């Protein structure tokens, strides 16, 4: 471990309490100046380290993203390599740049904040500082491009299971891959893949997962309030929450990814799909919509619907909404 990693670990172990510079220096056999220099380097990364004379140093937040905090909780054999940044435009965009510059499969980029977080269908994803988990995973799956959508489904199921384990509450999946709690969207997934023209196979895929963990200070912007919610209220004081959630999601995701032939994900997906049996509207790109009934999800994660004229149809992708109940 480097001095940086050791000092970070010691600050995290202290759970928000002060640790004196002298103690750190003695413990790691370095000078107090070296400790100070390392703390300053940490501050230039994502970490808010408070320094008070005669008391020492402490991590101002008890929920700081860190590669060490994630790696220490991971159980999978899949070689994930977390990288944490304070602020990026979009973890998907930056990870694609890192991939072009040679980043390896398993690189996971996490950020405390995104200034240009992106969602499906060209939408933006609201990503304020410290209130969500914004994470992208780089994969080189050598699969047919038609399987890219599966990666999104695996990520949705992995996130659903992880949130349920942490909260003890149910998570619903709204086709295609949005996660809901108590009627509000708490998580979305954006997978972006590129194909090799030579082999006709996927060259790389970036799976981006955004979870709204806490209500941001002042709440969500008015235009999002009726749609978007958070897994916890603003006051969730849990320590190391995001590292724990990231590790749980990555473990579940790796399990699905490494065992794709068994497709364990399907059952988990179907059990949580709350549209089945409900009256929906199929939303078209031109803004119009058609009424339908959601019947089922087939093995390719297509939504099986009955249209108003009684015919059955399969939806591959797109957007649907739950139709408000008509008063009797
Ligand atoms: C959606 O709900 O439409 C998908 C949202 C995906 C958001 C995540 S946050 C991490 C990654 N980086 C992005 O810019 N988007 C994804």
Tab-separated table of C-alpha atoms and ligand atoms in Angstrom:
chain	number	residue	atom	x	y	z
A	1	UNK	CA	0.000	0.000	0.000
A	2	UNK	CA	1.194	3.503	-0.717
A	3	UNK	CA	1.356	6.168	1.988
A	4	UNK	CA	-1.683	7.804	0.369
A	5	UNK	CA	-3.712	4.596	0.673
A	6	UNK	CA	-2.602	4.007	4.267
A	7	UNK	CA	-3.455	7.513	5.400
A	8	UNK	CA	-6.815	7.388	3.633
A	9	UNK	CA	-7.597	4.059	5.267
A	10	UNK	CA	-6.614	5.396	8.703
A	11	UNK	CA	-8.873	8.441	8.239
A	12	UNK	CA	-11.745	6.232	7.151
A	13	UNK	CA	-11.256	3.874	10.081
A	14	UNK	CA	-11.534	6.902	12.410
A	15	UNK	CA	-15.156	7.360	11.148
A	16	UNK	CA	-15.154	11.148	11.154
A	17	UNK	CA	-13.019	11.557	14.320
A	18	UNK	CA	-9.707	13.406	14.357
A	19	UNK	CA	-6.424	11.525	13.995
A	20	UNK	CA	-3.294	13.450	14.965
A	21	UNK	CA	-0.590	14.056	12.370
A	22	UNK	CA	1.975	12.824	14.878
A	23	UNK	CA	0.175	9.495	15.336
A	24	UNK	CA	-0.095	9.009	11.596
A	25	UNK	CA	3.595	9.847	11.163
A	26	UNK	CA	4.611	7.387	13.895
A	27	UNK	CA	2.295	4.641	12.650
A	28	UNK	CA	3.599	4.794	9.092
A	29	UNK	CA	7.242	5.641	9.909
A	30	UNK	CA	7.286	8.942	8.007
A	31	UNK	CA	7.720	12.608	8.921
A	32	UNK	CA	4.788	14.875	9.836
A	33	UNK	CA	5.654	16.906	6.741
A	34	UNK	CA	5.129	13.782	4.614
A	35	UNK	CA	1.719	13.268	6.248
A	36	UNK	CA	0.785	16.893	5.559
A	37	UNK	CA	1.911	16.580	1.926
A	38	UNK	CA	-0.159	13.420	1.474
A	39	UNK	CA	-3.238	15.015	3.041
A	40	UNK	CA	-2.883	17.910	0.618
A	41	UNK	CA	-2.685	15.487	-2.279
A	42	UNK	CA	-5.881	13.796	-1.037
A	43	UNK	CA	-7.594	17.175	-0.898
A	44	UNK	CA	-6.738	17.715	-4.553
A	45	UNK	CA	-8.611	14.488	-5.319
A	46	UNK	CA	-12.171	13.936	-4.109
A	47	UNK	CA	-11.482	14.120	-0.385
A	48	UNK	CA	-12.586	16.798	2.043
A	49	UNK	CA	-9.970	16.451	4.785
A	50	UNK	CA	-10.327	18.895	7.653
A	51	UNK	CA	-7.122	19.967	9.468
A	52	UNK	CA	-7.324	21.511	12.947
A	53	UNK	CA	-4.211	22.505	14.971
A	54	UNK	CA	-3.607	20.221	17.998
A	55	UNK	CA	-6.348	17.837	16.868
A	56	UNK	CA	-5.098	16.589	13.533
A	57	UNK	CA	-7.022	15.478	10.471
A	58	UNK	CA	-10.452	14.055	9.826
A	59	UNK	CA	-12.583	13.183	6.845
A	60	UNK	CA	-15.386	15.748	6.843
A	61	UNK	CA	-17.825	13.329	5.230
A	62	UNK	CA	-18.408	9.796	6.444
A	63	UNK	CA	-19.446	8.744	2.967
A	64	UNK	CA	-16.485	9.340	0.692
A	65	UNK	CA	-16.048	7.354	-2.501
A	66	UNK	CA	-12.704	5.606	-2.645
A	67	UNK	CA	-11.168	2.696	-4.554
A	68	UNK	CA	-9.979	1.255	-1.237
A	69	UNK	CA	-13.468	1.503	0.290
A	70	UNK	CA	-14.911	-0.406	-2.668
A	71	UNK	CA	-12.162	-2.991	-3.151
A	72	UNK	CA	-12.159	-3.934	0.547
A	73	UNK	CA	-15.836	-4.978	0.237
A	74	UNK	CA	-15.780	-6.696	-3.161
A	75	UNK	CA	-16.177	-10.471	-3.155
A	76	UNK	CA	-16.098	-11.264	-6.874
A	77	UNK	CA	-13.068	-12.629	-8.727
A	78	UNK	CA	-13.801	-10.289	-11.651
A	79	UNK	CA	-10.915	-7.806	-11.857
A	80	UNK	CA	-12.737	-4.530	-11.200
A	81	UNK	CA	-10.486	-1.469	-11.010
A	82	UNK	CA	-12.334	1.452	-9.402
A	83	UNK	CA	-11.208	5.009	-10.112
A	84	UNK	CA	-12.866	7.834	-8.125
A	85	UNK	CA	-13.103	11.459	-9.188
A	86	UNK	CA	-14.687	14.422	-7.508
A	87	UNK	CA	-16.389	15.904	-10.535
A	88	UNK	CA	-16.637	14.828	-14.177
A	89	UNK	CA	-18.899	15.758	-17.076
A	90	UNK	CA	-20.323	12.250	-17.332
A	91	UNK	CA	-18.724	9.046	-16.060
A	92	UNK	CA	-19.803	7.339	-19.322
A	93	UNK	CA	-18.174	10.016	-21.487
A	94	UNK	CA	-14.946	10.109	-19.482
A	95	UNK	CA	-14.708	6.315	-19.260
A	96	UNK	CA	-15.029	6.066	-23.044
A	97	UNK	CA	-12.102	8.490	-23.318
A	98	UNK	CA	-10.138	6.408	-20.811
A	99	UNK	CA	-10.916	3.273	-22.870
A	100	UNK	CA	-9.640	4.976	-26.029
A	101	UNK	CA	-6.452	5.800	-24.101
A	102	UNK	CA	-5.967	2.130	-23.116
A	103	UNK	CA	-7.987	1.576	-19.900
A	104	UNK	CA	-8.545	-2.121	-19.231
A	105	UNK	CA	-11.739	-4.129	-18.963
A	106	UNK	CA	-13.113	-3.869	-15.449
A	107	UNK	CA	-12.175	-0.206	-15.018
A	108	UNK	CA	-14.993	1.422	-13.058
A	109	UNK	CA	-15.244	5.194	-12.982
A	110	UNK	CA	-17.153	6.792	-10.095
A	111	UNK	CA	-17.729	10.470	-9.418
A	112	UNK	CA	-19.169	12.542	-6.595
A	113	UNK	CA	-20.848	14.804	-9.154
A	114	UNK	CA	-21.560	14.937	-12.894
A	115	UNK	CA	-21.913	18.274	-14.640
A	116	UNK	CA	-23.372	16.725	-17.813
A	117	UNK	CA	-24.836	13.401	-16.657
A	118	UNK	CA	-26.608	11.679	-19.529
A	119	UNK	CA	-29.726	9.520	-19.647
A	120	UNK	CA	-31.427	7.402	-22.295
A	121	UNK	CA	-33.024	8.889	-25.396
A	122	UNK	CA	-30.785	11.963	-25.282
A	123	UNK	CA	-32.061	13.101	-21.885
A	124	UNK	CA	-29.898	14.508	-19.109
A	125	UNK	CA	-29.424	12.817	-15.739
A	126	UNK	CA	-29.516	15.116	-12.710
A	127	UNK	CA	-26.319	14.343	-10.767
A	128	UNK	CA	-25.636	16.819	-7.929
A	129	UNK	CA	-22.635	16.546	-5.605
A	130	UNK	CA	-22.673	13.805	-3.008
A	131	UNK	CA	-26.315	12.784	-3.309
A	132	UNK	CA	-26.054	9.912	-5.781
A	133	UNK	CA	-23.933	7.040	-6.974
A	134	UNK	CA	-22.715	7.792	-10.481
A	135	UNK	CA	-20.714	4.885	-11.806
A	136	UNK	CA	-19.682	3.449	-15.195
A	137	UNK	CA	-18.179	0.028	-15.886
A	138	UNK	CA	-15.917	-0.707	-18.863
A	139	UNK	CA	-16.395	-4.127	-20.484
A	140	UNK	CA	-14.939	-5.823	-23.531
A	141	UNK	CA	-17.487	-8.571	-23.939
A	142	UNK	CA	-16.735	-10.052	-27.429
A	143	UNK	CA	-20.454	-10.644	-27.892
A	144	UNK	CA	-22.869	-10.025	-30.695
A	145	UNK	CA	-24.117	-6.416	-30.617
A	146	UNK	CA	-27.650	-7.747	-30.097
A	147	UNK	CA	-26.519	-8.810	-26.593
A	148	UNK	CA	-25.545	-5.277	-25.541
A	149	UNK	CA	-29.041	-4.657	-24.180
A	150	UNK	CA	-28.527	-7.619	-21.808
A	151	UNK	CA	-25.734	-5.707	-20.085
A	152	UNK	CA	-28.235	-2.989	-19.214
A	153	UNK	CA	-30.637	-5.537	-17.820
A	154	UNK	CA	-27.888	-7.172	-15.748
A	155	UNK	CA	-26.972	-3.763	-14.344
A	156	UNK	CA	-30.612	-2.997	-13.502
A	157	UNK	CA	-31.069	-6.316	-11.688
A	158	UNK	CA	-27.717	-5.967	-9.913
A	159	UNK	CA	-28.636	-2.476	-8.700
A	160	UNK	CA	-32.122	-3.628	-7.627
A	161	UNK	CA	-30.715	-6.516	-5.577
A	162	UNK	CA	-28.029	-4.325	-4.002
A	163	UNK	CA	-30.492	-1.590	-2.997
A	164	UNK	CA	-32.880	-4.187	-1.557
A	165	UNK	CA	-30.070	-5.750	0.493
A	166	UNK	CA	-29.041	-2.380	1.899
A	167	UNK	CA	-32.507	-1.031	2.625
A	168	UNK	CA	-34.621	-4.145	3.251
A	169	UNK	CA	-37.239	-2.573	0.943
A	170	UNK	CA	-38.625	-3.669	-2.430
A	171	UNK	CA	-37.398	-2.254	-5.712
A	172	UNK	CA	-39.546	-2.437	-8.850
A	173	UNK	CA	-38.294	-2.494	-12.432
A	174	UNK	CA	-40.156	-0.468	-15.017
A	175	UNK	CA	-39.464	-1.850	-18.469
A	176	UNK	CA	-36.922	-1.345	-19.933
A	177	UNK	CA	-34.511	-0.730	-17.095
A	178	UNK	CA	-35.616	1.981	-14.670
A	179	UNK	CA	-35.730	1.188	-10.956
A	180	UNK	CA	-38.579	2.467	-8.833
A	181	UNK	CA	-39.280	2.693	-5.109
A	182	UNK	CA	-42.604	3.913	-3.730
A	183	UNK	CA	-43.724	5.025	-7.192
A	184	UNK	CA	-40.663	7.175	-7.956
A	185	UNK	CA	-37.663	6.489	-10.195
A	186	UNK	CA	-34.502	6.026	-8.123
A	187	UNK	CA	-32.080	4.570	-10.661
A	188	UNK	CA	-31.437	4.600	-14.409
A	189	UNK	CA	-28.946	2.792	-16.627
A	190	UNK	CA	-27.287	3.963	-19.829
A	191	UNK	CA	-25.229	1.444	-21.804
A	192	UNK	CA	-23.143	2.640	-24.722
A	193	UNK	CA	-21.386	0.098	-26.912
A	194	UNK	CA	-19.088	0.162	-29.919
A	195	UNK	CA	-18.716	-2.612	-32.454
A	196	UNK	CA	-15.688	-3.910	-34.332
A	197	UNK	CA	-16.508	-3.785	-38.049
A	198	UNK	CA	-14.023	-6.590	-38.688
A	199	UNK	CA	-15.467	-9.178	-36.326
A	200	UNK	CA	-19.021	-7.810	-36.156
A	201	UNK	CA	-18.768	-8.213	-32.378
A	202	UNK	CA	-18.923	-5.779	-29.498
A	203	UNK	CA	-15.567	-4.103	-29.030
A	204	UNK	CA	-16.370	-2.437	-25.775
A	205	UNK	CA	-19.326	-1.390	-23.723
A	206	UNK	CA	-19.690	1.238	-21.038
A	207	UNK	CA	-22.494	0.488	-18.595
A	208	UNK	CA	-23.470	3.616	-16.659
A	209	UNK	CA	-25.528	3.332	-13.483
A	210	UNK	CA	-27.007	6.331	-11.703
A	211	UNK	CA	-28.708	5.883	-8.320
A	212	UNK	CA	-30.381	8.764	-6.460
A	213	UNK	CA	-29.351	7.906	-2.934
A	214	UNK	CA	-30.358	10.929	-0.917
A	215	UNK	CA	-32.624	13.863	-1.616
A	216	UNK	CA	-30.318	16.702	-2.629
A	217	UNK	CA	-30.284	19.753	-0.346
A	218	UNK	CA	-33.370	21.772	-1.231
A	219	UNK	CA	-34.960	18.721	-2.913
A	220	UNK	CA	-35.071	17.707	-6.563
A	221	UNK	CA	-35.711	20.438	-9.154
A	222	UNK	CA	-39.477	21.143	-9.484
A	223	UNK	CA	-39.708	19.592	-12.967
A	224	UNK	CA	-38.400	16.260	-11.600
A	225	UNK	CA	-40.247	16.117	-8.267
A	226	UNK	CA	-43.256	14.113	-9.414
A	227	UNK	CA	-41.120	11.524	-11.225
A	228	UNK	CA	-37.824	11.143	-9.373
A	229	UNK	CA	-37.187	9.996	-5.817
A	230	UNK	CA	-34.296	8.979	-3.598
A	231	UNK	CA	-33.524	5.668	-1.945
A	232	UNK	CA	-33.060	7.431	1.414
A	233	UNK	CA	-34.148	10.792	2.823
A	234	UNK	CA	-31.601	13.634	3.061
A	235	UNK	CA	-30.668	12.668	6.628
A	236	UNK	CA	-29.299	9.177	5.972
A	237	UNK	CA	-26.166	9.215	8.112
A	238	UNK	CA	-24.866	5.826	7.040
A	239	UNK	CA	-21.078	5.538	6.897
A	240	UNK	CA	-19.387	4.413	3.705
A	241	UNK	CA	-22.761	4.049	2.005
A	242	UNK	CA	-21.737	4.618	-1.582
A	243	UNK	CA	-18.659	2.401	-1.435
A	244	UNK	CA	-20.822	-0.372	0.036
A	245	UNK	CA	-23.541	0.061	-2.581
A	246	UNK	CA	-20.986	0.204	-5.426
A	247	UNK	CA	-19.340	-3.007	-4.200
A	248	UNK	CA	-22.696	-4.801	-3.877
A	249	UNK	CA	-23.788	-3.730	-7.366
A	250	UNK	CA	-20.454	-4.796	-8.866
A	251	UNK	CA	-20.603	-8.194	-7.123
A	252	UNK	CA	-24.111	-8.909	-8.422
A	253	UNK	CA	-23.259	-7.584	-11.863
A	254	UNK	CA	-20.152	-9.798	-12.085
A	255	UNK	CA	-22.226	-12.801	-11.071
A	256	UNK	CA	-24.648	-12.187	-13.950
A	257	UNK	CA	-21.892	-11.275	-16.408
A	258	UNK	CA	-19.744	-14.324	-15.690
A	259	UNK	CA	-22.716	-16.722	-15.802
A	260	UNK	CA	-24.591	-15.427	-18.804
A	261	UNK	CA	-25.451	-18.880	-20.122
A	262	UNK	CA	-27.679	-19.523	-17.091
A	263	UNK	CA	-29.293	-16.068	-17.355
A	264	UNK	CA	-30.113	-15.917	-13.615
A	265	UNK	CA	-31.034	-12.348	-14.207
A	266	UNK	CA	-34.264	-13.221	-16.015
A	267	UNK	CA	-36.143	-14.429	-12.955
A	268	UNK	CA	-34.967	-11.490	-10.846
A	269	UNK	CA	-36.065	-9.138	-13.629
A	270	UNK	CA	-39.491	-10.676	-14.107
A	271	UNK	CA	-40.233	-10.824	-10.387
A	272	UNK	CA	-39.643	-7.079	-10.091
A	273	UNK	CA	-41.339	-5.978	-13.339
A	274	UNK	CA	-44.275	-3.979	-12.064
A	275	UNK	CA	-45.816	-3.188	-15.461
A	276	UNK	CA	-47.039	-6.722	-16.085
A	277	UNK	CA	-50.829	-6.907	-16.189
A	278	UNK	CA	-51.159	-3.118	-16.239
A	279	UNK	CA	-52.679	-0.704	-18.720
A	280	UNK	CA	-49.918	1.298	-20.367
A	281	UNK	CA	-49.266	3.861	-23.073
A	282	UNK	CA	-46.581	3.134	-25.671
A	283	UNK	CA	-44.799	6.444	-26.234
A	284	UNK	CA	-43.698	7.177	-29.803
A	285	UNK	CA	-40.766	9.421	-30.813
A	286	UNK	CA	-43.149	11.973	-32.400
A	287	UNK	CA	-44.823	12.531	-29.003
A	288	UNK	CA	-47.946	10.477	-29.739
A	289	UNK	CA	-48.918	7.388	-27.754
A	290	UNK	CA	-50.929	4.199	-28.168
A	291	UNK	CA	-52.791	2.378	-25.402
A	292	UNK	CA	-51.903	-1.253	-24.664
A	293	UNK	CA	-51.866	-3.853	-21.904
A	294	UNK	CA	-48.459	-5.112	-20.711
A	295	UNK	CA	-48.725	-8.906	-20.676
A	296	UNK	CA	-45.278	-10.321	-20.062
A	297	UNK	CA	-41.534	-10.099	-20.697
A	298	UNK	CA	-40.052	-12.713	-23.044
A	299	UNK	CA	-36.632	-14.390	-22.689
A	300	UNK	CA	-35.097	-11.574	-24.752
A	301	UNK	CA	-36.457	-8.990	-22.318
A	302	UNK	CA	-38.941	-7.717	-24.883
A	303	UNK	CA	-42.216	-6.432	-23.512
A	304	UNK	CA	-45.166	-8.486	-24.738
A	305	UNK	CA	-48.192	-6.218	-25.096
A	306	UNK	CA	-51.787	-6.473	-26.290
A	307	UNK	CA	-52.678	-3.534	-28.512
A	308	UNK	CA	-56.076	-1.843	-28.538
A	309	UNK	CA	-57.138	-3.880	-31.623
A	310	UNK	CA	-56.458	-7.147	-29.777
A	311	UNK	CA	-53.198	-8.042	-31.567
A	312	UNK	CA	-50.124	-8.996	-29.548
A	313	UNK	CA	-46.854	-7.166	-30.212
A	314	UNK	CA	-43.268	-7.335	-28.919
A	315	UNK	CA	-41.500	-4.133	-27.901
A	316	UNK	CA	-37.710	-4.212	-28.192
A	317	UNK	CA	-36.874	-0.888	-26.662
A	318	UNK	CA	-38.411	2.526	-26.197
A	319	UNK	CA	-40.536	4.089	-23.554
A	320	UNK	CA	-43.885	3.242	-21.999
A	321	UNK	CA	-45.860	4.854	-19.199
A	322	UNK	CA	-48.477	3.508	-16.857
A	323	UNK	CA	-51.929	4.652	-17.967
A	324	UNK	CA	-53.825	6.496	-15.244
A	325	UNK	CA	-56.898	4.524	-14.091
A	326	UNK	CA	-60.142	5.841	-15.592
A	327	UNK	CA	-62.733	6.674	-12.924
A	328	UNK	CA	-65.764	4.324	-13.114
B	1	LIG	C1	-31.747	7.063	-17.642
B	1	LIG	O1	-32.418	7.052	-16.608
B	1	LIG	O2	-32.212	7.479	-18.710
B	1	LIG	C2	-30.325	6.575	-17.601
B	1	LIG	C3	-29.516	7.328	-16.590
B	1	LIG	C4	-28.082	6.858	-16.507
B	1	LIG	C5	-27.276	7.726	-15.576
B	1	LIG	C6	-25.891	7.187	-15.355
B	1	LIG	S1	-25.055	8.067	-14.074
B	1	LIG	C7	-23.575	7.304	-14.498
B	1	LIG	C8	-23.518	7.277	-16.010
B	1	LIG	N1	-23.006	8.512	-16.534
B	1	LIG	C9	-23.918	9.178	-17.250
B	1	LIG	O3	-23.740	10.258	-17.823
B	1	LIG	N2	-25.059	8.481	-17.288
B	1	LIG	C10	-24.954	7.243	-16.549
